[in-house]
Coordinates of C-alpha atoms and ligand atoms in Angstrom, one line a residue:
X1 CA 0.0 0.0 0.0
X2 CA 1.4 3.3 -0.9
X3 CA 0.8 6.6 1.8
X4 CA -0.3 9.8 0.5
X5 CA 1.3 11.5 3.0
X6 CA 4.1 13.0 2.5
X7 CA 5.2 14.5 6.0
X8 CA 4.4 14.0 9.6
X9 CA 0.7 14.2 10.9
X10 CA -2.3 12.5 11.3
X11 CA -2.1 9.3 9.6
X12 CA -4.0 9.6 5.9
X13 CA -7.4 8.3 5.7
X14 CA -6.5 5.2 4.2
X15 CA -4.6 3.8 7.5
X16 CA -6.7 5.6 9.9
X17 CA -7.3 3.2 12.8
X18 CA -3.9 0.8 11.6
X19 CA -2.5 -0.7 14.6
X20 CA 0.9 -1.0 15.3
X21 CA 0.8 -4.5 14.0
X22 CA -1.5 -3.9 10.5
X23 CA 1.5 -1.0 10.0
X24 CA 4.4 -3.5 10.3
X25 CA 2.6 -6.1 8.3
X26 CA 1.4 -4.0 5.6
X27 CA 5.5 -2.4 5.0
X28 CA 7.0 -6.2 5.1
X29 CA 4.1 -6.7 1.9
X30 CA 4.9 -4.5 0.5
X31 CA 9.1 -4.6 0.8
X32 CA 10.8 -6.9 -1.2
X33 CA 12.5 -9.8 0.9
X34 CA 10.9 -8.7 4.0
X35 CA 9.9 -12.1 5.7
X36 CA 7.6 -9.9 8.5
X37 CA 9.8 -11.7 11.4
X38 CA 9.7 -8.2 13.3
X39 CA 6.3 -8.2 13.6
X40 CA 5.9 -10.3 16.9
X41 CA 9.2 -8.8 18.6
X42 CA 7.9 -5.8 18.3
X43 CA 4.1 -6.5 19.4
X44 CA 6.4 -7.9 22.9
X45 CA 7.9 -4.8 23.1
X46 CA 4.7 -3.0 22.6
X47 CA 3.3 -5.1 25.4
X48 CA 5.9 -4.6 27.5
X49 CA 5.3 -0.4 26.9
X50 CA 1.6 -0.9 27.8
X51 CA 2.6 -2.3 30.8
X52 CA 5.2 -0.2 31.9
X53 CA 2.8 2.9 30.9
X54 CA 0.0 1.6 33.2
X55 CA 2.5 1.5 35.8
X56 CA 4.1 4.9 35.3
X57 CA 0.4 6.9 34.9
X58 CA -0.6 5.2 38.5
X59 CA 2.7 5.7 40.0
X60 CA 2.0 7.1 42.9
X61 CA -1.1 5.2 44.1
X62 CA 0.7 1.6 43.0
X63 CA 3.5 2.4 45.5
X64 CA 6.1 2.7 42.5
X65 CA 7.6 6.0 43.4
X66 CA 11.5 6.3 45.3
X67 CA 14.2 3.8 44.7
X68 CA 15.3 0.4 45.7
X69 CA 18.1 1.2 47.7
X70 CA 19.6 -0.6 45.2
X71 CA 23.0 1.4 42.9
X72 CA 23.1 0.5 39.4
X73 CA 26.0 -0.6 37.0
X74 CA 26.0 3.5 36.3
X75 CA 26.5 4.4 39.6
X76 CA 23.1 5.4 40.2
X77 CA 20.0 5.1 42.2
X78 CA 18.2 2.4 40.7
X79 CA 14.7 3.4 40.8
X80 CA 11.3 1.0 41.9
X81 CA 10.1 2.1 38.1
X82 CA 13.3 1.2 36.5
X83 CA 13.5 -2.1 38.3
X84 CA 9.8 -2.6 37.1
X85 CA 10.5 -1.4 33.9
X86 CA 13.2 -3.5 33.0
X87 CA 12.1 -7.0 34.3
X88 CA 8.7 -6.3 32.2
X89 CA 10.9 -6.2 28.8
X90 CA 12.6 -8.9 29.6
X91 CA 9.6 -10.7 30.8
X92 CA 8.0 -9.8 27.6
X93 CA 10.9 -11.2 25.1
X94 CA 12.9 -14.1 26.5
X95 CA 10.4 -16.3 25.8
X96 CA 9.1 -15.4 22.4
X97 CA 11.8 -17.2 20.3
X98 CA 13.1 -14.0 18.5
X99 CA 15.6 -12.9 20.7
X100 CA 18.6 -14.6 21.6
X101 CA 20.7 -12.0 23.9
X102 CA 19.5 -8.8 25.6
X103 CA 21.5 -6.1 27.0
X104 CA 20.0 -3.4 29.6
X105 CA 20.9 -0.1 30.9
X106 CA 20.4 -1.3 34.3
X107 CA 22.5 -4.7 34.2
X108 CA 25.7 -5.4 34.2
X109 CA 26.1 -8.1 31.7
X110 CA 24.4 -9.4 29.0
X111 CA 21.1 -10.9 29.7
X112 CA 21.0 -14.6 28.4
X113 CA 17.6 -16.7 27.2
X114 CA 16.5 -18.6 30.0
X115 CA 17.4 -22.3 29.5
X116 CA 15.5 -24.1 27.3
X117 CA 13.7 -21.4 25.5
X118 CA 14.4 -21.0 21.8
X119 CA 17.6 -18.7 21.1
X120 CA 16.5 -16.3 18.6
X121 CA 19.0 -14.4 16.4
X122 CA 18.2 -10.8 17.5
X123 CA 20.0 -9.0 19.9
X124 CA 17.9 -6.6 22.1
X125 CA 19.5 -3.2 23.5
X126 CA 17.0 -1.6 25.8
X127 CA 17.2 1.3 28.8
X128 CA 14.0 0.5 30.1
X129 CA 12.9 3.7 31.9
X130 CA 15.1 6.8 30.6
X131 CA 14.9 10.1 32.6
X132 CA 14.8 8.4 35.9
X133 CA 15.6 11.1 37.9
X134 CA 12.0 12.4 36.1
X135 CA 9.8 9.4 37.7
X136 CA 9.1 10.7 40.9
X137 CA 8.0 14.6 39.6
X138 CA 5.9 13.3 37.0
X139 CA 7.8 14.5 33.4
X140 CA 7.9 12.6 30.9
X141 CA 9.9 9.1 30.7
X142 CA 10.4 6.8 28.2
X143 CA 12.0 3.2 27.4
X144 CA 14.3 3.4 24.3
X145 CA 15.1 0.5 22.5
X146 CA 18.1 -1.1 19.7
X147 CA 17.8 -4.3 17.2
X148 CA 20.6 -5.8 15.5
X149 CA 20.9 -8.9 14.0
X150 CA 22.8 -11.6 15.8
X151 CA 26.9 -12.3 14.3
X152 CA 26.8 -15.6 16.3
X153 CA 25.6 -18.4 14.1
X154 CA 25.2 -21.5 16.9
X155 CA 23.4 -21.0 20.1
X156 CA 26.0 -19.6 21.9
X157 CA 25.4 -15.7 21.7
X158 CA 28.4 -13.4 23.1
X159 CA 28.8 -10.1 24.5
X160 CA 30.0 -9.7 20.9
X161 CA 26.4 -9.9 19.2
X162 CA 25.6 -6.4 21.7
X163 CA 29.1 -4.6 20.3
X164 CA 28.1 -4.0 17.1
X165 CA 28.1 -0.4 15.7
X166 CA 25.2 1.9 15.4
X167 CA 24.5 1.3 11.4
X168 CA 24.3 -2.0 11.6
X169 CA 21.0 -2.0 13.4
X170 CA 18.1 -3.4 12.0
X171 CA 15.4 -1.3 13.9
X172 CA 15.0 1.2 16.8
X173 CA 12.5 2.9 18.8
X174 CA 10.9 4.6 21.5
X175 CA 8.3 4.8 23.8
X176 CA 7.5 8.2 25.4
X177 CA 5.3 8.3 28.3
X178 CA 4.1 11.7 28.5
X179 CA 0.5 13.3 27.8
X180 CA -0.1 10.2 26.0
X181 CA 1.9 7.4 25.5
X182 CA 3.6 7.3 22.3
X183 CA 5.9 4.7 20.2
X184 CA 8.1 5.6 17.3
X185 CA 10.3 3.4 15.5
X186 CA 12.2 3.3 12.2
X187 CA 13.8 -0.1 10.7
X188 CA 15.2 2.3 8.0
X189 CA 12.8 3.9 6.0
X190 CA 11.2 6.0 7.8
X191 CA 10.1 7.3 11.0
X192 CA 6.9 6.4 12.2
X193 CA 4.4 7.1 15.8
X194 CA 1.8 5.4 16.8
X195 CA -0.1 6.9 20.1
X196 CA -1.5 4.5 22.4
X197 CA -5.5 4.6 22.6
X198 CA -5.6 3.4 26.4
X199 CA -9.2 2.3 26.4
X200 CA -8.4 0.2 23.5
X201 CA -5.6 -0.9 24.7
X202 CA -3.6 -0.3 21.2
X203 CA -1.3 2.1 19.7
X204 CA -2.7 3.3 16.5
X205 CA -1.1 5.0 13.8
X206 CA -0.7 8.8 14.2
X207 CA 2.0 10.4 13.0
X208 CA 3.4 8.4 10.0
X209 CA 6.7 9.3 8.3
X210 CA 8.4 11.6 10.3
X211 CA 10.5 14.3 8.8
X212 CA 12.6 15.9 11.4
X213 CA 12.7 20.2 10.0
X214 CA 16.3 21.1 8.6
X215 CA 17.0 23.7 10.9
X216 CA 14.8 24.5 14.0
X217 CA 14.8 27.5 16.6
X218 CA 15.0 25.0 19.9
X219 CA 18.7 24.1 21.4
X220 CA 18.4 22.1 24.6
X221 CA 21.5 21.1 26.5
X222 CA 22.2 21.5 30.9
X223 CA 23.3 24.9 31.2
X224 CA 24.1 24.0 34.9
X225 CA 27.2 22.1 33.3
X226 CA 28.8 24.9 31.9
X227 CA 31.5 25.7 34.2
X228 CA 33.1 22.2 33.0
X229 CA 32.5 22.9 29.2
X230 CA 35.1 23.5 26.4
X231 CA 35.2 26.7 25.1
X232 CA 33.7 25.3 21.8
X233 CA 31.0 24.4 23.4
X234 CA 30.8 27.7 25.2
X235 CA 30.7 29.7 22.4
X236 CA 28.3 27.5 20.3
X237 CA 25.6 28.2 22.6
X238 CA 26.8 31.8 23.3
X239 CA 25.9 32.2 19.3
X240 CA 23.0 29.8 19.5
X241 CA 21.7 32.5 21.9
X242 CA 23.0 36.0 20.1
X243 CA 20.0 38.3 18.1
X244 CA 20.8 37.5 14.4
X245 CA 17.1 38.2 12.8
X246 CA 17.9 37.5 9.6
X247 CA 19.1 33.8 10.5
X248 CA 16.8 32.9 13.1
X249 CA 18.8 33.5 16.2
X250 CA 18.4 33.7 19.2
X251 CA 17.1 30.1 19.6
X252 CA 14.5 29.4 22.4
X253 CA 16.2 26.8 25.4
X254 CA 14.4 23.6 26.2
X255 CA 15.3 21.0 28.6
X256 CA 13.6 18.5 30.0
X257 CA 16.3 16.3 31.3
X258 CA 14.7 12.7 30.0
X259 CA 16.7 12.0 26.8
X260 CA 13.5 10.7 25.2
X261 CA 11.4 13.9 25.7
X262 CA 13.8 16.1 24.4
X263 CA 14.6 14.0 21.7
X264 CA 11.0 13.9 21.2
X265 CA 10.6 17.5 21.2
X266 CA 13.4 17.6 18.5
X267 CA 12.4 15.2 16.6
X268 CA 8.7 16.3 15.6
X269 CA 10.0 20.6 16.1
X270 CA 13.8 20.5 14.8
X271 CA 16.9 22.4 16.8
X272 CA 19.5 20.3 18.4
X273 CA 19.8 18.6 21.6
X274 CA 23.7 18.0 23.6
X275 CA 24.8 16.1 26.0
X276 CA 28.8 17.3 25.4
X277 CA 32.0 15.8 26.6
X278 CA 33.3 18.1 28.9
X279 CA 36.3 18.8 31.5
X280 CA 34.6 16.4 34.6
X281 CA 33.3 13.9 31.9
X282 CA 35.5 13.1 29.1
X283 CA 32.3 11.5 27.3
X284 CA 29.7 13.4 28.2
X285 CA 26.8 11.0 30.4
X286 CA 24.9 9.1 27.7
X287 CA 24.8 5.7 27.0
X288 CA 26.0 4.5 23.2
X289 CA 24.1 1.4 23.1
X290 CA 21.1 2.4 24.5
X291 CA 20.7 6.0 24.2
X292 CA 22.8 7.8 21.3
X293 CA 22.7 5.0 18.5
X294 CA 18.9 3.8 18.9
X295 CA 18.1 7.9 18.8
X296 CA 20.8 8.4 16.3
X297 CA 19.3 5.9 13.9
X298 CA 15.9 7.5 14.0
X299 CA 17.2 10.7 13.4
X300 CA 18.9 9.9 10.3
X301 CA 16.3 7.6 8.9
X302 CA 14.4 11.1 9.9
X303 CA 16.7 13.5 7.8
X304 CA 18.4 14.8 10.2
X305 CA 21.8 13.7 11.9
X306 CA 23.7 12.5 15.3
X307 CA 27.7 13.3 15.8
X308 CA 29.9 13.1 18.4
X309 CA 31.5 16.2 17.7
X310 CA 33.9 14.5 15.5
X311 CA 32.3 11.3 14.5
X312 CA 29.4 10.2 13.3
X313 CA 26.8 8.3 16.0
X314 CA 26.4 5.3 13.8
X315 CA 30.4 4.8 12.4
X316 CA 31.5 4.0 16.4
X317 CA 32.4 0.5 17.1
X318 CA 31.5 -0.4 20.9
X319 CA 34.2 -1.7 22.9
X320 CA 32.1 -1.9 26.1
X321 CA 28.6 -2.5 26.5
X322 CA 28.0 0.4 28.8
X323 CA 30.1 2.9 26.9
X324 CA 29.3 6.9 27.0
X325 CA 29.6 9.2 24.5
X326 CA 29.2 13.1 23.4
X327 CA 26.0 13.5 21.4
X328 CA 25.1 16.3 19.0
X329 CA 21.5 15.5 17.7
X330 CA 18.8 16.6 15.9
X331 CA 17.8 19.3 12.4
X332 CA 20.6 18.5 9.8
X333 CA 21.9 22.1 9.5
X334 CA 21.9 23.1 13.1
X335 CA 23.9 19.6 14.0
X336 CA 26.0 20.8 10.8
X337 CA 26.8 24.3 12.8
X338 CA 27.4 22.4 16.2
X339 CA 30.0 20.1 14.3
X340 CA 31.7 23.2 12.6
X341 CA 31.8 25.2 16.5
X342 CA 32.8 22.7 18.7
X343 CA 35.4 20.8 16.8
Ligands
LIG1 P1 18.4 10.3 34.0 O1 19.8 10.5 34.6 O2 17.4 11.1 34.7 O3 18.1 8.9 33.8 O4 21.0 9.2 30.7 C1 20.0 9.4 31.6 C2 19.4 10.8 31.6 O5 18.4 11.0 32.5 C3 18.9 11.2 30.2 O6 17.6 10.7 30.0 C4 18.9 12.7 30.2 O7 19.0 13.3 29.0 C5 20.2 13.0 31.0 O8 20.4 11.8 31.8 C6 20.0 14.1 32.0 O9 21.2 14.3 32.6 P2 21.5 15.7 33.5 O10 20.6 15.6 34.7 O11 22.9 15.6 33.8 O12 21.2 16.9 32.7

């Protein structure tokens, strides 16, 4: 089935009320050697964001808010909602036959198949809540989520199926839970959202091939940092924020402080979003695995682009599973000017 839409909105008449699932199916028809093997993965990890979303808009009556006590593999308070958040993923895939190795923001190592369940030849990158420090004050959160295809061929898979750079990936998404709940995922072509209709129970079709604007008029980055930046960075958001009319500057500041809502923001507005390297933190905070490359992929397969600084998101080879890395992202041209200042 060919869209007539050309740009992001409400999904055209002709798919209006196409589920998550009729989507999927109906682009593995209609794409040559597509053999449609995504479809179930991804109606598990849909289940598993209905869940988690249920969880996250009663919160505070389900006795979900404050942590564990627990510190995770990042150092940090691990939260009741991230714990919940992350065994309801894996819950929702080991089984299914389609993954065989999952990795998770919050754990250490890789996450095997439980024995005796088939080992499937997908790997599954997942941080399961994002924006933790967000739960408790009600903002946005999200679960973001990478797909490659397995380099193992016997049932063994290694830490080596999870190390695989950013272009290799065969699909990646989000799930925002915000005002509504809302997935987005590319596997390539295209950028597609689905909002979740919660007295359905279903995430329908809403905002169907995404273009992310060129250039936008939003930066968003932690000011509160900036006694530890580099001067490139310093003066990139001193002339992000310096009257020039005639090129659309000064740009407004946004910053949420949950990766997924401001990559959101960026996504569906334009402007750029940073997380830089700085003096404290060589590599800036975020996660390549599960933060930069998934939201890197989407961006691209959006128009628009992700950079270190100095190297393209999707070029980096992992060398740990946790790795961080500086992250430019977002409009095309504005991640073109960040690339040009910083460097
Ligand atoms: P959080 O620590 O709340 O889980 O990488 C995690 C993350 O949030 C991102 O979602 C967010 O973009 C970033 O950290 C916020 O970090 P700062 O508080 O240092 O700005």
């Amino acid at each position: 089935m060919t869209s007539t839409n050309t740009s992001w909105g409400p999904a055209g008449a002709d798919q209006h009320g196409w589920t998550l699932e009729r989507h999927i199916v109906e682009r593995m028809r209609t794409t040559p050697h597509a053999t449609g093997e995504f479809t179930q993965l991804f109606q598990q990890i849909a289940l598993a964001g209905k869940i988690i979303a249920s969880r996250v808009n009663q919160a505070g009556l389900a006795g979900m808010l404050g942590v564990t006590g627990a510190v995770n593999v990042q150092g940090e308070q691990v939260q009741r909602l991230d714990e919940f958040a992350n065994r309801t993923i894996i819950r929702s895939v080991e089984a299914g036959g389609h993954v065989g190795l999952m990795a998770s923001e919050e754990v250490d190592d890789p996450i095997p198949i439980p024995p005796g369940y088939p080992v499937g030849k997908y790997v599954l990158l997942f941080d399961p809540l994002d924006g933790s420090s967000n739960i408790d004050v009600n903002v946005s959160i999200g679960t973001i989520f990478s797909i490659h295809r397995r380099i193992t061929t016997d049932n063994k898979p290694t830490i080596a199926d999870c190390l695989q750079p950013g272009y290799k990936q065969v699909a990646a998404g989000y799930i925002i839970y915000g005002s509504s709940t809302m997935l987005v995922y590319t596997s390539g072509e295209g950028v597609h959202g689905f909002t979740l209709d919660p007295s359905v129970g279903e995430f329908f079709l809403s905002h169907e091939n995404i273009r992310i604007p060129s250039r936008g008029s939003i930066y968003s980055i932690n000011e509160g940092n900036e006694a530890n930046w580099h001067d490139g960075t310093r003066n990139w958001v001193k002339w992000l924020k310096t009257p020039d009319k005639a090129n659309g500057r000064p740009y407004s500041q946004r910053y949420v402080g949950s990766l997924v809502a401001d990559f959101h923001r960026t996504l569906l507005k334009g402007g750029v979003f940073a997380y830089p390297g700085d003096k404290k933190n060589k590599n800036g905070k975020l996660r390549l695995l599960y933060e930069a490359s998934p939201c890197a992929m989407i961006a691209e397969a959006a128009g628009g682009a992700a950079t270190t600084g100095h190297e393209r998101i999707l070029d980096i080879v992992p060398t740990e599973l946790h790795q961080r890395v500086p992250l430019y992202i977002g409009s095309h041209d504005d991640v073109a000017d960040a690339i040009e200042m910083v460097t």
